[in-house]
Short mmCIF file of C-alpha atoms in Angstrom, two decimals:
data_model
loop_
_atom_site.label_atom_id
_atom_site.label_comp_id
_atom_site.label_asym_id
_atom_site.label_seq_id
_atom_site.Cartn_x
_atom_site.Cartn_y
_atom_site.Cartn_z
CA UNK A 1 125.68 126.34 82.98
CA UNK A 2 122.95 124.99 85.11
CA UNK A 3 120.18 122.60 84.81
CA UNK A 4 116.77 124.23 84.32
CA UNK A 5 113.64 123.52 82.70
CA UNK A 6 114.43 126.52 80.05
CA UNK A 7 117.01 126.61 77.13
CA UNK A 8 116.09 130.19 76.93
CA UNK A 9 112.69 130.34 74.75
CA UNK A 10 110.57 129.28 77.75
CA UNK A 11 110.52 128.34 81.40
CA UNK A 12 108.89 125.32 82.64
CA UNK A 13 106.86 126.13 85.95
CA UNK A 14 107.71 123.28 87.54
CA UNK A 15 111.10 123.73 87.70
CA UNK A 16 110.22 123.74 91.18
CA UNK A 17 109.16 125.88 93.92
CA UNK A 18 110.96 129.14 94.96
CA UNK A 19 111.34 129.70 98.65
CA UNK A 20 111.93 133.16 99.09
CA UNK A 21 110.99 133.06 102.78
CA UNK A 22 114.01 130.86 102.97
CA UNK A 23 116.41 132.15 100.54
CA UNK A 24 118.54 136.12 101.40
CA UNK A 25 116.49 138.93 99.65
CA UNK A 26 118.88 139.08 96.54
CA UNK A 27 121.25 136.29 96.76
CA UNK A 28 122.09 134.39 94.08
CA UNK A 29 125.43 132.64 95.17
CA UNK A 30 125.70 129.76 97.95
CA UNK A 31 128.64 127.51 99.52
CA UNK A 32 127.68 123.83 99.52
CA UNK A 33 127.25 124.27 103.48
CA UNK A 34 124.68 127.11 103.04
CA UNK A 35 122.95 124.76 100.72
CA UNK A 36 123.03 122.27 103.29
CA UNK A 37 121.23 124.57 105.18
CA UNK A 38 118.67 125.58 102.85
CA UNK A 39 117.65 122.07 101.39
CA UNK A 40 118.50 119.43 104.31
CA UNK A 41 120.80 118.31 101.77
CA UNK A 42 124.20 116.55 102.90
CA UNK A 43 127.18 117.68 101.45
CA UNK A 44 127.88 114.19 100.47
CA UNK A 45 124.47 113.71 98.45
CA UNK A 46 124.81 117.46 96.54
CA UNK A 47 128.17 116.05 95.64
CA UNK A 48 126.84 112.67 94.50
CA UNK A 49 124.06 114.63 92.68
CA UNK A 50 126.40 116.07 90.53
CA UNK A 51 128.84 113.29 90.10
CA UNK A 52 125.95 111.12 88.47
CA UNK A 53 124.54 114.10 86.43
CA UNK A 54 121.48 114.88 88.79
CA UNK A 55 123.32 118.26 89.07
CA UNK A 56 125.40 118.32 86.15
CA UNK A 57 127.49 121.70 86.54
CA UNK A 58 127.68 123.52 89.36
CA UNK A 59 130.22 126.86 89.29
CA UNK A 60 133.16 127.04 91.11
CA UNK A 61 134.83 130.21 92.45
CA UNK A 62 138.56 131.26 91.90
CA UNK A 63 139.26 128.83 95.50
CA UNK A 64 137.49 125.78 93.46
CA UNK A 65 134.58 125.66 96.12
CA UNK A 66 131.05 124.83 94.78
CA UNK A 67 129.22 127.73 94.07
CA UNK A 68 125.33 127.40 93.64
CA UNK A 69 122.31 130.01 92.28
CA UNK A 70 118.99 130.12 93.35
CA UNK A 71 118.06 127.80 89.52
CA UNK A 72 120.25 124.88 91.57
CA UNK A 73 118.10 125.45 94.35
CA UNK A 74 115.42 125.43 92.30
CA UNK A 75 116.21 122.20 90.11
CA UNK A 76 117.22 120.41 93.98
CA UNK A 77 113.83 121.31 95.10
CA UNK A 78 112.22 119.31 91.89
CA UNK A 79 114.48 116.44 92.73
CA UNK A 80 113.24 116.90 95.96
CA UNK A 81 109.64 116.15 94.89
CA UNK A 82 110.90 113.33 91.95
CA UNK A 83 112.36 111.60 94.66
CA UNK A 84 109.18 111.40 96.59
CA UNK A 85 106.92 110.35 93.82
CA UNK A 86 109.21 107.58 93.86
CA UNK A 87 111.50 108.29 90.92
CA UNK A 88 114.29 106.04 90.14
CA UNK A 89 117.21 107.78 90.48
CA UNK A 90 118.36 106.74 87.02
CA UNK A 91 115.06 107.66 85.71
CA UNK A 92 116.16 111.21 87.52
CA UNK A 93 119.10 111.47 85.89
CA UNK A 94 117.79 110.39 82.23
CA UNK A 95 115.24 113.57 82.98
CA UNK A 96 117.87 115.88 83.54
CA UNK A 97 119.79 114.85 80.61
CA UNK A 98 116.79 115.63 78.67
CA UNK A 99 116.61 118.89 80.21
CA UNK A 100 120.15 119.27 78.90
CA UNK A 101 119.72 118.12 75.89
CA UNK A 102 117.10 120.79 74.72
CA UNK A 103 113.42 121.83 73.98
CA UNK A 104 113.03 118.80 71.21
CA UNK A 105 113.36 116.33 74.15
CA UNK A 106 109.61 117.48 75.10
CA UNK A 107 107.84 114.56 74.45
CA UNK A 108 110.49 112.94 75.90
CA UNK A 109 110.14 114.61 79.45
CA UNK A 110 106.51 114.19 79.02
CA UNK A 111 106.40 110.51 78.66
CA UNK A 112 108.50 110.04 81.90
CA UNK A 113 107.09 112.24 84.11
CA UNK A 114 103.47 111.07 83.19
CA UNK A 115 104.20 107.46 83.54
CA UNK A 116 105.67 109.08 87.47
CA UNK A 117 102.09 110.32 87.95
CA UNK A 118 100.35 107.35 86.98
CA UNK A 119 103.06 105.98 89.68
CA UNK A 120 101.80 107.74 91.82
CA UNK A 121 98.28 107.93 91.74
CA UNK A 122 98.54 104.12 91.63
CA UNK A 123 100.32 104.54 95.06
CA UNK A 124 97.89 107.05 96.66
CA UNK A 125 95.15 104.47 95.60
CA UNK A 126 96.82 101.88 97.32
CA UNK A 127 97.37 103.88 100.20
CA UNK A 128 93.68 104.76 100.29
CA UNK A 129 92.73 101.42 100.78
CA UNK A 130 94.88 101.06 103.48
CA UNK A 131 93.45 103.52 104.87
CA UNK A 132 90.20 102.51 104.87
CA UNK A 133 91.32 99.62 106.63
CA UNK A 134 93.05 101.19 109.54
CA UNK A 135 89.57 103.64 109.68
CA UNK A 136 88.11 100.21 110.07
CA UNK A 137 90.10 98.92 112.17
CA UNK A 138 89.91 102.14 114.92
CA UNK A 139 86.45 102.68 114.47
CA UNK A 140 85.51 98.60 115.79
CA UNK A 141 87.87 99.02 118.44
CA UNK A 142 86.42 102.61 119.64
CA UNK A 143 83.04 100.78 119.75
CA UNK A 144 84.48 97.85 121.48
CA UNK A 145 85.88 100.16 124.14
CA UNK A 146 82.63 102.00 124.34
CA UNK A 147 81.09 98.45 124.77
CA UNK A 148 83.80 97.11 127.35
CA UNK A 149 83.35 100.45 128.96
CA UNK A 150 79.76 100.77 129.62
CA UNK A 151 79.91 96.84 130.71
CA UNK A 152 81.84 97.98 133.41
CA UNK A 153 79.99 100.73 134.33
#
């Protein structure tokens, strides 16, 4: 079984974006390299993803290599965006146990993930003043090379 945002009564549309563009027409089985390839994923982090429950069954063929589906591409390209929000990784992995654990874990999900946006926006406020600075900071040296410039001329 996989980790997705759906214990089979509904599907949570974040579960992340699909990339068809990206992905074969029709292909639902990967190798851990051609996940590599797909995510800019290591090997070694897919494999730490699932040894700490961020990825917390992935199928194996008859051989015992890793074999993935376009829902563990999808849950790796939510991670992907958890991760730059910010996210603990512990507060990753406490989100996918949730997932696990089933639709009454909700509110659950809910809580977490809001208290990540309210992260967030706190960051892109934050960097919005910095901004503001560095526009500050250009624009009186643009005018001082105007100034120095005309001086000269």
């Amino acid at each position: 079984m996989t980790v997705m945002e759906s214990t089979g009564t509904s599907t949570d549309s974040c579960a992340g974006p699909r990339h068809p563009q990206r992905r074969p027409e029709g292909q639902d089985s990967y190798t851990i390299s051609e996940v590599v390839a797909l995510t800019g994923l290591t090997a070694h982090t897919l494999r730490w993803y699932e040894r700490i429950g961020l990825m917390p069954h992935i199928d194996r063929s008859h051989t015992g290599q890793r074999r993935y589906c376009n829902r563990d591409l999808d849950w790796l390209d939510l991670v992907g965006k958890l991760r730059l929000t910010g996210m603990p990784v512990a507060d990753m992995v406490r989100y996918a146990e949730l997932v696990r654990e089933g639709d009454h874990t909700y509110t659950d999900r809910f809580e977490l993930l809001k208290a990540t946006r309210e992260d967030v926006l706190a960051r892109i406020a934050e960097l919005q003043d910095t901004l503001a600075v560095l526009d500050r900071k250009i624009n009186f040296y643009a005018d001082a090379g105007r100034a120095l410039a005309s001086e000269r001329s």
